[in-house]
Amino acid sequence: MGAAYWNDSSGSCIECSAISPAANTPSIEGSTLTTQFSKQNMNKNLACERKIDEKNIDAEQRRHVKQNKIVRQERQVQAAGPSVLIPSVPWNEVDIGTVAKIKGRVAIWWDRRRIEIVKVEVLKCTDLEVKCWNEVRDFRKEILDIPWSLTRNEELQCRSFKERQMRKSSKDDEKKRFQRRKQVRMEK
C-alpha cells in the first residue's frame, strides 16, 4: 500500500493512501498474457509430440483455465470503474512535487483521518490547476456552505445506524475484556 502526504494549500497536510500495483501483473491488452498463452500452446504441442503423460497436460490445461479466469475478472473490475481496491493512479507520472487532483473517501486509520485514493489526475499545467481550484471553490460554495437539513425519516435512520455502531463496539469491548480475563486466569 502506498501512502503519501499531500498539501492542499490550507496549511495542513493530508495523508492519502492507495493500494500499489503488484509487480509484474499481466496487462489486459495482452502483451504479457499473449506470450504466456503462446508458450502454453507451444508446450501443449511439444507434449503431444513427445507423448508426455496425461497428468502434465491436465496441469497445463488447469493453468490455462485459471489464467483465463484471471483475465475475465480483471476485465469485469475495469468495467466497474475505479474503487478503493482498484484505484486509478498513473504511477509512472506521480513523483515528488507532482501537482495532482485526488478523489477518494475519508477513512480513519490509527485515530487519524486520511484519504483512501480512488482516482488521481496529474495536473500538468497551471491552467488545469486553476480549473481544479475553481471546482473546489464551487463545491464549497454550492454544497458545503449550505446548511444541511435532514427529514425526520433520514434523522431516524442516522440515529439507528449510530446506535448499531455503538452496540457493536460495546460488544467488541466486552469480548476483549473477557479474553483478557481468560488470559489472566490461564497465566495463574
Short mmCIF file of N, CA and C in Angstrom, two decimals:
data_model
loop_
_atom_site.label_atom_id
_atom_site.label_comp_id
_atom_site.label_asym_id
_atom_site.label_seq_id
_atom_site.Cartn_x
_atom_site.Cartn_y
_atom_site.Cartn_z
N MET A 1 0.86 -1.17 0.00
CA MET A 1 0.00 0.00 0.00
C MET A 1 0.90 1.22 0.00
N GLY A 2 0.66 2.10 -0.93
CA GLY A 2 1.42 3.33 -1.00
C GLY A 2 0.72 4.42 -0.19
N ALA A 3 1.49 5.20 0.52
CA ALA A 3 0.92 6.31 1.29
C ALA A 3 1.78 7.53 1.07
N ALA A 4 1.15 8.68 1.08
CA ALA A 4 1.88 9.93 0.88
C ALA A 4 1.14 11.04 1.60
N TYR A 5 1.84 12.12 1.85
CA TYR A 5 1.21 13.29 2.44
C TYR A 5 1.05 14.32 1.34
N TRP A 6 -0.16 14.83 1.20
CA TRP A 6 -0.47 15.79 0.16
C TRP A 6 -0.81 17.12 0.81
N ASN A 7 -0.36 18.19 0.22
CA ASN A 7 -0.61 19.53 0.73
C ASN A 7 -1.75 20.13 -0.07
N ASP A 8 -2.81 20.54 0.61
CA ASP A 8 -3.96 21.11 -0.10
C ASP A 8 -3.98 22.63 -0.02
N SER A 9 -2.85 23.24 0.33
CA SER A 9 -2.69 24.70 0.42
C SER A 9 -3.53 25.32 1.52
N SER A 10 -4.02 24.52 2.45
CA SER A 10 -4.81 25.06 3.55
C SER A 10 -3.97 25.18 4.82
N GLY A 11 -2.73 24.77 4.75
CA GLY A 11 -1.87 24.82 5.93
C GLY A 11 -1.77 23.48 6.62
N SER A 12 -2.54 22.50 6.17
CA SER A 12 -2.45 21.18 6.77
C SER A 12 -2.11 20.16 5.69
N CYS A 13 -1.43 19.12 6.10
CA CYS A 13 -1.10 18.05 5.17
C CYS A 13 -2.10 16.91 5.35
N ILE A 14 -2.48 16.31 4.27
CA ILE A 14 -3.46 15.24 4.29
C ILE A 14 -2.78 13.96 3.83
N GLU A 15 -2.91 12.92 4.64
CA GLU A 15 -2.34 11.63 4.25
C GLU A 15 -3.28 10.95 3.29
N CYS A 16 -2.73 10.49 2.17
CA CYS A 16 -3.51 9.78 1.17
C CYS A 16 -2.87 8.41 0.97
N SER A 17 -3.69 7.39 0.80
CA SER A 17 -3.15 6.05 0.60
C SER A 17 -3.86 5.37 -0.55
N ALA A 18 -3.11 4.51 -1.24
CA ALA A 18 -3.68 3.73 -2.34
C ALA A 18 -2.96 2.39 -2.37
N ILE A 19 -3.67 1.40 -2.82
CA ILE A 19 -3.06 0.09 -2.99
C ILE A 19 -2.15 0.17 -4.21
N SER A 20 -0.88 -0.13 -4.00
CA SER A 20 0.05 -0.05 -5.12
C SER A 20 -0.07 -1.32 -5.96
N PRO A 21 0.23 -1.23 -7.24
CA PRO A 21 0.08 -2.40 -8.10
C PRO A 21 1.12 -3.46 -7.77
N ALA A 22 0.73 -4.70 -7.96
CA ALA A 22 1.66 -5.81 -7.74
C ALA A 22 2.70 -5.81 -8.86
N ALA A 23 3.88 -6.27 -8.53
CA ALA A 23 4.94 -6.32 -9.53
C ALA A 23 4.61 -7.38 -10.58
N ASN A 24 4.88 -7.05 -11.83
CA ASN A 24 4.70 -7.97 -12.95
C ASN A 24 3.28 -8.49 -13.09
N THR A 25 2.30 -7.63 -12.91
CA THR A 25 0.92 -8.06 -13.13
C THR A 25 0.67 -8.10 -14.63
N PRO A 26 -0.04 -9.12 -15.11
CA PRO A 26 -0.29 -9.20 -16.55
C PRO A 26 -1.25 -8.11 -16.99
N SER A 27 -0.98 -7.53 -18.13
CA SER A 27 -1.85 -6.48 -18.63
C SER A 27 -2.96 -7.10 -19.47
N ILE A 28 -4.09 -6.44 -19.49
CA ILE A 28 -5.23 -6.97 -20.23
C ILE A 28 -5.03 -6.82 -21.73
N GLU A 29 -4.25 -5.82 -22.14
CA GLU A 29 -4.02 -5.62 -23.56
C GLU A 29 -3.41 -6.87 -24.17
N GLY A 30 -2.70 -7.65 -23.37
CA GLY A 30 -2.26 -8.94 -23.85
C GLY A 30 -0.78 -9.09 -24.07
N SER A 31 0.03 -8.07 -23.83
CA SER A 31 1.44 -8.22 -24.12
C SER A 31 2.04 -9.36 -23.30
N THR A 32 1.80 -9.38 -22.01
CA THR A 32 2.34 -10.44 -21.17
C THR A 32 1.52 -11.71 -21.34
N LEU A 33 0.20 -11.56 -21.37
CA LEU A 33 -0.66 -12.73 -21.45
C LEU A 33 -0.52 -13.44 -22.78
N THR A 34 -0.36 -12.69 -23.86
CA THR A 34 -0.25 -13.31 -25.17
C THR A 34 0.98 -14.20 -25.22
N THR A 35 2.09 -13.71 -24.69
CA THR A 35 3.30 -14.53 -24.70
C THR A 35 3.12 -15.75 -23.82
N GLN A 36 2.41 -15.59 -22.69
CA GLN A 36 2.19 -16.74 -21.82
C GLN A 36 1.32 -17.77 -22.53
N PHE A 37 0.24 -17.31 -23.20
CA PHE A 37 -0.65 -18.24 -23.87
C PHE A 37 0.04 -18.91 -25.05
N SER A 38 0.86 -18.16 -25.79
CA SER A 38 1.56 -18.77 -26.91
C SER A 38 2.57 -19.80 -26.42
N LYS A 39 3.23 -19.52 -25.29
CA LYS A 39 4.14 -20.50 -24.72
C LYS A 39 3.39 -21.75 -24.29
N GLN A 40 2.19 -21.55 -23.73
CA GLN A 40 1.40 -22.71 -23.32
C GLN A 40 1.01 -23.55 -24.53
N ASN A 41 0.59 -22.89 -25.59
CA ASN A 41 0.22 -23.64 -26.80
C ASN A 41 1.41 -24.40 -27.34
N MET A 42 2.58 -23.76 -27.32
CA MET A 42 3.78 -24.42 -27.79
C MET A 42 4.09 -25.62 -26.90
N ASN A 43 3.95 -25.44 -25.58
CA ASN A 43 4.20 -26.54 -24.66
C ASN A 43 3.21 -27.69 -24.89
N LYS A 44 1.96 -27.35 -25.19
CA LYS A 44 0.97 -28.40 -25.46
C LYS A 44 1.33 -29.18 -26.71
N ASN A 45 1.79 -28.47 -27.75
CA ASN A 45 2.19 -29.15 -28.98
C ASN A 45 3.38 -30.07 -28.72
N LEU A 46 4.35 -29.57 -27.97
CA LEU A 46 5.51 -30.40 -27.64
C LEU A 46 5.08 -31.62 -26.82
N ALA A 47 4.13 -31.41 -25.93
CA ALA A 47 3.66 -32.51 -25.09
C ALA A 47 3.01 -33.59 -25.94
N CYS A 48 2.24 -33.16 -26.95
CA CYS A 48 1.60 -34.15 -27.82
C CYS A 48 2.64 -34.90 -28.63
N GLU A 49 3.64 -34.18 -29.12
CA GLU A 49 4.66 -34.82 -29.93
C GLU A 49 5.48 -35.80 -29.11
N ARG A 50 5.81 -35.44 -27.92
CA ARG A 50 6.67 -36.28 -27.08
C ARG A 50 5.86 -37.29 -26.26
N LYS A 51 4.55 -37.19 -26.35
CA LYS A 51 3.65 -38.08 -25.63
C LYS A 51 3.93 -38.06 -24.12
N ILE A 52 3.96 -36.83 -23.57
CA ILE A 52 4.12 -36.68 -22.13
C ILE A 52 2.86 -37.19 -21.48
N ASP A 53 2.99 -37.73 -20.31
CA ASP A 53 1.83 -38.34 -19.66
C ASP A 53 0.70 -37.33 -19.46
N GLU A 54 -0.51 -37.84 -19.30
CA GLU A 54 -1.71 -37.01 -19.27
C GLU A 54 -1.77 -36.08 -18.06
N LYS A 55 -1.09 -36.42 -17.01
CA LYS A 55 -1.13 -35.57 -15.81
C LYS A 55 -0.55 -34.19 -16.11
N ASN A 56 0.55 -34.15 -16.82
CA ASN A 56 1.17 -32.87 -17.14
C ASN A 56 0.29 -32.03 -18.06
N ILE A 57 -0.37 -32.68 -19.00
CA ILE A 57 -1.26 -31.96 -19.91
C ILE A 57 -2.44 -31.39 -19.13
N ASP A 58 -2.99 -32.19 -18.21
CA ASP A 58 -4.09 -31.70 -17.38
C ASP A 58 -3.66 -30.50 -16.55
N ALA A 59 -2.44 -30.54 -16.03
CA ALA A 59 -1.95 -29.41 -15.24
C ALA A 59 -1.84 -28.16 -16.11
N GLU A 60 -1.37 -28.33 -17.35
CA GLU A 60 -1.28 -27.20 -18.27
C GLU A 60 -2.66 -26.63 -18.58
N GLN A 61 -3.62 -27.51 -18.80
CA GLN A 61 -4.97 -27.05 -19.09
C GLN A 61 -5.57 -26.31 -17.90
N ARG A 62 -5.32 -26.81 -16.69
CA ARG A 62 -5.83 -26.13 -15.49
C ARG A 62 -5.21 -24.75 -15.37
N ARG A 63 -3.91 -24.64 -15.62
CA ARG A 63 -3.25 -23.33 -15.57
C ARG A 63 -3.84 -22.39 -16.61
N HIS A 64 -4.10 -22.92 -17.80
CA HIS A 64 -4.68 -22.11 -18.87
C HIS A 64 -6.07 -21.60 -18.47
N VAL A 65 -6.89 -22.47 -17.91
CA VAL A 65 -8.23 -22.08 -17.45
C VAL A 65 -8.14 -21.04 -16.35
N LYS A 66 -7.19 -21.23 -15.43
CA LYS A 66 -7.02 -20.28 -14.32
C LYS A 66 -6.62 -18.90 -14.85
N GLN A 67 -5.71 -18.86 -15.82
CA GLN A 67 -5.29 -17.58 -16.38
C GLN A 67 -6.43 -16.90 -17.12
N ASN A 68 -7.24 -17.67 -17.83
CA ASN A 68 -8.42 -17.09 -18.50
C ASN A 68 -9.37 -16.50 -17.48
N LYS A 69 -9.54 -17.18 -16.35
CA LYS A 69 -10.43 -16.69 -15.30
C LYS A 69 -9.90 -15.37 -14.73
N ILE A 70 -8.59 -15.28 -14.53
CA ILE A 70 -7.98 -14.05 -14.01
C ILE A 70 -8.21 -12.90 -14.99
N VAL A 71 -8.04 -13.16 -16.27
CA VAL A 71 -8.23 -12.12 -17.29
C VAL A 71 -9.69 -11.65 -17.28
N ARG A 72 -10.64 -12.59 -17.19
CA ARG A 72 -12.05 -12.22 -17.15
C ARG A 72 -12.36 -11.36 -15.92
N GLN A 73 -11.81 -11.75 -14.77
CA GLN A 73 -12.05 -10.99 -13.54
C GLN A 73 -11.49 -9.58 -13.67
N GLU A 74 -10.29 -9.44 -14.24
CA GLU A 74 -9.70 -8.12 -14.41
C GLU A 74 -10.55 -7.25 -15.34
N ARG A 75 -11.08 -7.83 -16.38
CA ARG A 75 -11.94 -7.07 -17.29
C ARG A 75 -13.21 -6.61 -16.60
N GLN A 76 -13.79 -7.48 -15.76
CA GLN A 76 -15.00 -7.10 -15.03
C GLN A 76 -14.72 -5.96 -14.08
N VAL A 77 -13.57 -6.02 -13.40
CA VAL A 77 -13.20 -4.97 -12.46
C VAL A 77 -12.99 -3.65 -13.19
N GLN A 78 -12.33 -3.70 -14.34
CA GLN A 78 -12.10 -2.47 -15.10
C GLN A 78 -13.40 -1.90 -15.64
N ALA A 79 -14.34 -2.76 -15.98
CA ALA A 79 -15.64 -2.29 -16.47
C ALA A 79 -16.41 -1.59 -15.37
N ALA A 80 -16.22 -2.02 -14.12
CA ALA A 80 -16.92 -1.41 -12.99
C ALA A 80 -16.36 -0.04 -12.66
N GLY A 81 -15.14 0.26 -13.06
CA GLY A 81 -14.54 1.56 -12.78
C GLY A 81 -13.63 1.50 -11.57
N PRO A 82 -12.96 2.61 -11.27
CA PRO A 82 -12.01 2.62 -10.16
C PRO A 82 -12.73 2.56 -8.81
N SER A 83 -12.03 2.01 -7.83
CA SER A 83 -12.55 1.96 -6.46
C SER A 83 -11.35 2.01 -5.52
N VAL A 84 -11.60 1.93 -4.24
CA VAL A 84 -10.51 1.94 -3.27
C VAL A 84 -9.62 0.72 -3.47
N LEU A 85 -10.22 -0.42 -3.80
CA LEU A 85 -9.44 -1.63 -4.00
C LEU A 85 -8.70 -1.64 -5.33
N ILE A 86 -9.24 -0.98 -6.33
CA ILE A 86 -8.59 -0.87 -7.64
C ILE A 86 -8.55 0.60 -8.02
N PRO A 87 -7.63 1.37 -7.43
CA PRO A 87 -7.60 2.80 -7.73
C PRO A 87 -7.04 3.08 -9.12
N SER A 88 -7.46 4.21 -9.66
CA SER A 88 -6.95 4.65 -10.95
C SER A 88 -5.84 5.67 -10.69
N VAL A 89 -4.61 5.18 -10.69
CA VAL A 89 -3.45 6.03 -10.38
C VAL A 89 -2.42 5.88 -11.49
N PRO A 90 -2.02 6.98 -12.13
CA PRO A 90 -0.94 6.90 -13.13
C PRO A 90 0.42 6.87 -12.43
N TRP A 91 0.82 5.70 -11.95
CA TRP A 91 2.02 5.58 -11.12
C TRP A 91 3.27 6.11 -11.82
N ASN A 92 3.35 5.96 -13.13
CA ASN A 92 4.56 6.41 -13.83
C ASN A 92 4.64 7.93 -13.93
N GLU A 93 3.52 8.66 -13.69
CA GLU A 93 3.53 10.12 -13.77
C GLU A 93 3.66 10.78 -12.40
N VAL A 94 3.44 10.04 -11.32
CA VAL A 94 3.46 10.62 -9.97
C VAL A 94 4.88 10.57 -9.43
N ASP A 95 5.35 11.73 -8.98
CA ASP A 95 6.69 11.84 -8.41
C ASP A 95 6.64 12.91 -7.32
N ILE A 96 7.74 13.09 -6.63
CA ILE A 96 7.80 14.10 -5.57
C ILE A 96 7.56 15.47 -6.19
N GLY A 97 6.66 16.24 -5.58
CA GLY A 97 6.36 17.58 -6.06
C GLY A 97 5.33 17.64 -7.17
N THR A 98 4.76 16.50 -7.55
CA THR A 98 3.75 16.48 -8.60
C THR A 98 2.45 17.08 -8.09
N VAL A 99 1.85 17.94 -8.88
CA VAL A 99 0.56 18.52 -8.53
C VAL A 99 -0.51 17.58 -9.06
N ALA A 100 -1.40 17.15 -8.17
CA ALA A 100 -2.40 16.16 -8.56
C ALA A 100 -3.76 16.48 -7.96
N LYS A 101 -4.78 16.05 -8.65
CA LYS A 101 -6.16 16.15 -8.16
C LYS A 101 -6.53 14.75 -7.70
N ILE A 102 -6.86 14.62 -6.42
CA ILE A 102 -7.13 13.30 -5.83
C ILE A 102 -8.59 13.21 -5.44
N LYS A 103 -9.21 12.12 -5.84
CA LYS A 103 -10.58 11.82 -5.42
C LYS A 103 -10.53 10.53 -4.63
N GLY A 104 -11.28 10.49 -3.54
CA GLY A 104 -11.29 9.30 -2.71
C GLY A 104 -12.30 9.42 -1.60
N ARG A 105 -12.14 8.57 -0.61
CA ARG A 105 -13.05 8.61 0.54
C ARG A 105 -12.25 8.81 1.81
N VAL A 106 -12.89 9.43 2.77
CA VAL A 106 -12.23 9.70 4.05
C VAL A 106 -12.29 8.42 4.88
N ALA A 107 -11.15 8.07 5.46
CA ALA A 107 -11.08 6.89 6.33
C ALA A 107 -10.32 7.28 7.59
N ILE A 108 -10.47 6.48 8.60
CA ILE A 108 -9.74 6.71 9.85
C ILE A 108 -8.81 5.53 10.06
N TRP A 109 -7.54 5.83 10.27
CA TRP A 109 -6.55 4.80 10.50
C TRP A 109 -5.68 5.26 11.65
N TRP A 110 -5.64 4.49 12.70
CA TRP A 110 -4.90 4.82 13.92
C TRP A 110 -5.35 6.18 14.46
N ASP A 111 -6.63 6.40 14.53
CA ASP A 111 -7.25 7.62 15.05
C ASP A 111 -6.88 8.88 14.28
N ARG A 112 -6.46 8.73 13.04
CA ARG A 112 -6.15 9.88 12.19
C ARG A 112 -6.92 9.75 10.89
N ARG A 113 -7.41 10.87 10.41
CA ARG A 113 -8.13 10.86 9.14
C ARG A 113 -7.15 10.84 7.99
N ARG A 114 -7.54 10.14 6.97
CA ARG A 114 -6.76 10.13 5.74
C ARG A 114 -7.69 9.83 4.57
N ILE A 115 -7.18 10.02 3.38
CA ILE A 115 -7.98 9.79 2.18
C ILE A 115 -7.53 8.48 1.54
N GLU A 116 -8.48 7.59 1.30
CA GLU A 116 -8.20 6.37 0.54
C GLU A 116 -8.46 6.71 -0.93
N ILE A 117 -7.41 6.67 -1.71
CA ILE A 117 -7.46 7.15 -3.10
C ILE A 117 -8.30 6.22 -3.98
N VAL A 118 -9.17 6.84 -4.77
CA VAL A 118 -9.93 6.13 -5.80
C VAL A 118 -9.40 6.53 -7.18
N LYS A 119 -9.11 7.82 -7.34
CA LYS A 119 -8.68 8.31 -8.64
C LYS A 119 -7.69 9.46 -8.46
N VAL A 120 -6.62 9.45 -9.25
CA VAL A 120 -5.63 10.53 -9.25
C VAL A 120 -5.51 11.05 -10.67
N GLU A 121 -5.55 12.37 -10.77
CA GLU A 121 -5.35 13.02 -12.06
C GLU A 121 -4.17 13.98 -11.89
N VAL A 122 -3.12 13.77 -12.65
CA VAL A 122 -1.94 14.64 -12.58
C VAL A 122 -2.25 15.92 -13.34
N LEU A 123 -2.05 17.07 -12.68
CA LEU A 123 -2.29 18.37 -13.30
C LEU A 123 -0.97 18.86 -13.89
N LYS A 124 -0.87 18.83 -15.19
CA LYS A 124 0.40 19.09 -15.86
C LYS A 124 0.65 20.56 -16.17
N CYS A 125 -0.37 21.41 -16.06
CA CYS A 125 -0.15 22.82 -16.34
C CYS A 125 -0.94 23.68 -15.36
N THR A 126 -0.60 24.94 -15.31
CA THR A 126 -1.24 25.87 -14.37
C THR A 126 -2.71 26.06 -14.69
N ASP A 127 -3.08 26.00 -15.96
CA ASP A 127 -4.50 26.15 -16.32
C ASP A 127 -5.35 25.06 -15.68
N LEU A 128 -4.85 23.84 -15.67
CA LEU A 128 -5.58 22.74 -15.03
C LEU A 128 -5.65 22.94 -13.52
N GLU A 129 -4.57 23.48 -12.95
CA GLU A 129 -4.56 23.77 -11.51
C GLU A 129 -5.64 24.79 -11.16
N VAL A 130 -5.71 25.86 -11.94
CA VAL A 130 -6.70 26.91 -11.70
C VAL A 130 -8.11 26.34 -11.85
N LYS A 131 -8.32 25.51 -12.85
CA LYS A 131 -9.63 24.88 -13.04
C LYS A 131 -9.99 24.03 -11.82
N CYS A 132 -9.02 23.31 -11.28
CA CYS A 132 -9.25 22.49 -10.08
C CYS A 132 -9.59 23.37 -8.88
N TRP A 133 -8.86 24.47 -8.70
CA TRP A 133 -9.16 25.40 -7.59
C TRP A 133 -10.59 25.91 -7.70
N ASN A 134 -11.00 26.26 -8.93
CA ASN A 134 -12.37 26.75 -9.15
C ASN A 134 -13.41 25.67 -8.81
N GLU A 135 -13.11 24.43 -9.16
CA GLU A 135 -14.02 23.33 -8.82
C GLU A 135 -14.16 23.19 -7.31
N VAL A 136 -13.05 23.29 -6.59
CA VAL A 136 -13.08 23.19 -5.13
C VAL A 136 -13.86 24.35 -4.54
N ARG A 137 -13.62 25.56 -5.05
CA ARG A 137 -14.34 26.73 -4.58
C ARG A 137 -15.85 26.58 -4.79
N ASP A 138 -16.22 26.14 -6.00
CA ASP A 138 -17.64 25.95 -6.30
C ASP A 138 -18.26 24.87 -5.42
N PHE A 139 -17.53 23.79 -5.18
CA PHE A 139 -18.04 22.71 -4.32
C PHE A 139 -18.29 23.22 -2.90
N ARG A 140 -17.34 24.00 -2.39
CA ARG A 140 -17.52 24.55 -1.04
C ARG A 140 -18.72 25.48 -0.98
N LYS A 141 -18.85 26.34 -2.02
CA LYS A 141 -19.93 27.34 -2.02
C LYS A 141 -21.29 26.69 -2.23
N GLU A 142 -21.39 25.76 -3.18
CA GLU A 142 -22.69 25.19 -3.55
C GLU A 142 -23.13 24.03 -2.66
N ILE A 143 -22.18 23.31 -2.08
CA ILE A 143 -22.54 22.11 -1.31
C ILE A 143 -22.27 22.28 0.18
N LEU A 144 -21.04 22.63 0.53
CA LEU A 144 -20.65 22.62 1.94
C LEU A 144 -21.13 23.83 2.72
N ASP A 145 -21.23 25.00 2.08
CA ASP A 145 -21.66 26.20 2.81
C ASP A 145 -23.15 26.24 3.09
N ILE A 146 -23.93 25.50 2.34
CA ILE A 146 -25.38 25.47 2.54
C ILE A 146 -25.68 24.56 3.73
N PRO A 147 -26.49 25.06 4.69
CA PRO A 147 -26.83 24.21 5.84
C PRO A 147 -27.59 22.96 5.37
N TRP A 148 -27.15 21.84 5.87
CA TRP A 148 -27.80 20.60 5.50
C TRP A 148 -28.99 20.38 6.41
N SER A 149 -30.08 19.96 5.84
CA SER A 149 -31.25 19.65 6.66
C SER A 149 -31.71 18.24 6.32
N LEU A 150 -32.02 17.50 7.36
CA LEU A 150 -32.48 16.13 7.19
C LEU A 150 -33.97 16.06 7.46
N THR A 151 -34.62 15.19 6.75
CA THR A 151 -36.02 14.94 7.06
C THR A 151 -36.07 14.11 8.34
N ARG A 152 -37.22 14.03 8.92
CA ARG A 152 -37.38 13.26 10.16
C ARG A 152 -36.98 11.79 9.93
N ASN A 153 -37.35 11.25 8.80
CA ASN A 153 -37.03 9.86 8.47
C ASN A 153 -35.52 9.66 8.34
N GLU A 154 -34.82 10.58 7.65
CA GLU A 154 -33.37 10.48 7.50
C GLU A 154 -32.67 10.60 8.85
N GLU A 155 -33.19 11.47 9.70
CA GLU A 155 -32.62 11.64 11.03
C GLU A 155 -32.74 10.34 11.84
N LEU A 156 -33.88 9.70 11.77
CA LEU A 156 -34.08 8.43 12.48
C LEU A 156 -33.15 7.34 11.94
N GLN A 157 -32.97 7.31 10.63
CA GLN A 157 -32.05 6.33 10.04
C GLN A 157 -30.62 6.55 10.53
N CYS A 158 -30.19 7.80 10.58
CA CYS A 158 -28.84 8.11 11.05
C CYS A 158 -28.67 7.72 12.52
N ARG A 159 -29.67 8.02 13.33
CA ARG A 159 -29.58 7.67 14.75
C ARG A 159 -29.54 6.16 14.96
N SER A 160 -30.38 5.43 14.23
CA SER A 160 -30.37 3.97 14.40
C SER A 160 -29.05 3.38 13.93
N PHE A 161 -28.48 3.94 12.86
CA PHE A 161 -27.17 3.48 12.39
C PHE A 161 -26.10 3.71 13.45
N LYS A 162 -26.10 4.89 14.04
CA LYS A 162 -25.11 5.21 15.08
C LYS A 162 -25.30 4.31 16.31
N GLU A 163 -26.54 4.05 16.69
CA GLU A 163 -26.80 3.17 17.83
C GLU A 163 -26.32 1.76 17.56
N ARG A 164 -26.51 1.26 16.34
CA ARG A 164 -26.00 -0.07 15.99
C ARG A 164 -24.48 -0.11 16.10
N GLN A 165 -23.82 0.94 15.64
CA GLN A 165 -22.37 1.00 15.75
C GLN A 165 -21.93 0.99 17.20
N MET A 166 -22.62 1.74 18.04
CA MET A 166 -22.28 1.81 19.46
C MET A 166 -22.48 0.45 20.12
N ARG A 167 -23.57 -0.23 19.80
CA ARG A 167 -23.81 -1.56 20.37
C ARG A 167 -22.73 -2.54 19.94
N LYS A 168 -22.37 -2.48 18.67
CA LYS A 168 -21.33 -3.37 18.16
C LYS A 168 -20.01 -3.11 18.86
N SER A 169 -19.65 -1.84 19.02
CA SER A 169 -18.38 -1.52 19.68
C SER A 169 -18.40 -1.94 21.14
N SER A 170 -19.55 -1.81 21.81
CA SER A 170 -19.62 -2.24 23.22
C SER A 170 -19.51 -3.76 23.31
N LYS A 171 -20.08 -4.50 22.35
CA LYS A 171 -19.93 -5.96 22.34
C LYS A 171 -18.48 -6.34 22.11
N ASP A 172 -17.81 -5.62 21.20
CA ASP A 172 -16.39 -5.89 20.95
C ASP A 172 -15.57 -5.63 22.19
N ASP A 173 -15.89 -4.55 22.92
CA ASP A 173 -15.18 -4.24 24.16
C ASP A 173 -15.38 -5.34 25.19
N GLU A 174 -16.61 -5.86 25.28
CA GLU A 174 -16.89 -6.95 26.22
C GLU A 174 -16.09 -8.19 25.86
N LYS A 175 -16.02 -8.51 24.58
CA LYS A 175 -15.25 -9.68 24.14
C LYS A 175 -13.78 -9.51 24.51
N LYS A 176 -13.23 -8.33 24.30
CA LYS A 176 -11.82 -8.08 24.64
C LYS A 176 -11.58 -8.23 26.13
N ARG A 177 -12.49 -7.68 26.95
CA ARG A 177 -12.35 -7.81 28.40
C ARG A 177 -12.41 -9.28 28.82
N PHE A 178 -13.33 -10.02 28.22
CA PHE A 178 -13.47 -11.43 28.55
C PHE A 178 -12.20 -12.19 28.18
N GLN A 179 -11.62 -11.90 27.00
CA GLN A 179 -10.39 -12.57 26.58
C GLN A 179 -9.23 -12.22 27.50
N ARG A 180 -9.14 -10.96 27.95
CA ARG A 180 -8.08 -10.58 28.88
C ARG A 180 -8.21 -11.33 30.19
N ARG A 181 -9.44 -11.42 30.71
CA ARG A 181 -9.67 -12.16 31.95
C ARG A 181 -9.28 -13.62 31.78
N LYS A 182 -9.63 -14.19 30.65
CA LYS A 182 -9.31 -15.58 30.37
C LYS A 182 -7.80 -15.78 30.34
N GLN A 183 -7.07 -14.85 29.72
CA GLN A 183 -5.61 -14.95 29.66
C GLN A 183 -5.00 -14.86 31.05
N VAL A 184 -5.52 -13.96 31.88
CA VAL A 184 -5.00 -13.80 33.24
C VAL A 184 -5.23 -15.09 34.02
N ARG A 185 -6.40 -15.70 33.87
CA ARG A 185 -6.68 -16.97 34.56
C ARG A 185 -5.75 -18.07 34.09
N MET A 186 -5.49 -18.11 32.79
CA MET A 186 -4.61 -19.14 32.23
C MET A 186 -3.18 -18.98 32.74
N GLU A 187 -2.74 -17.74 32.91
CA GLU A 187 -1.38 -17.48 33.37
C GLU A 187 -1.20 -17.88 34.82
N LYS A 188 -2.27 -17.81 35.62
CA LYS A 188 -2.17 -18.17 37.04
C LYS A 188 -2.15 -19.63 37.19
#
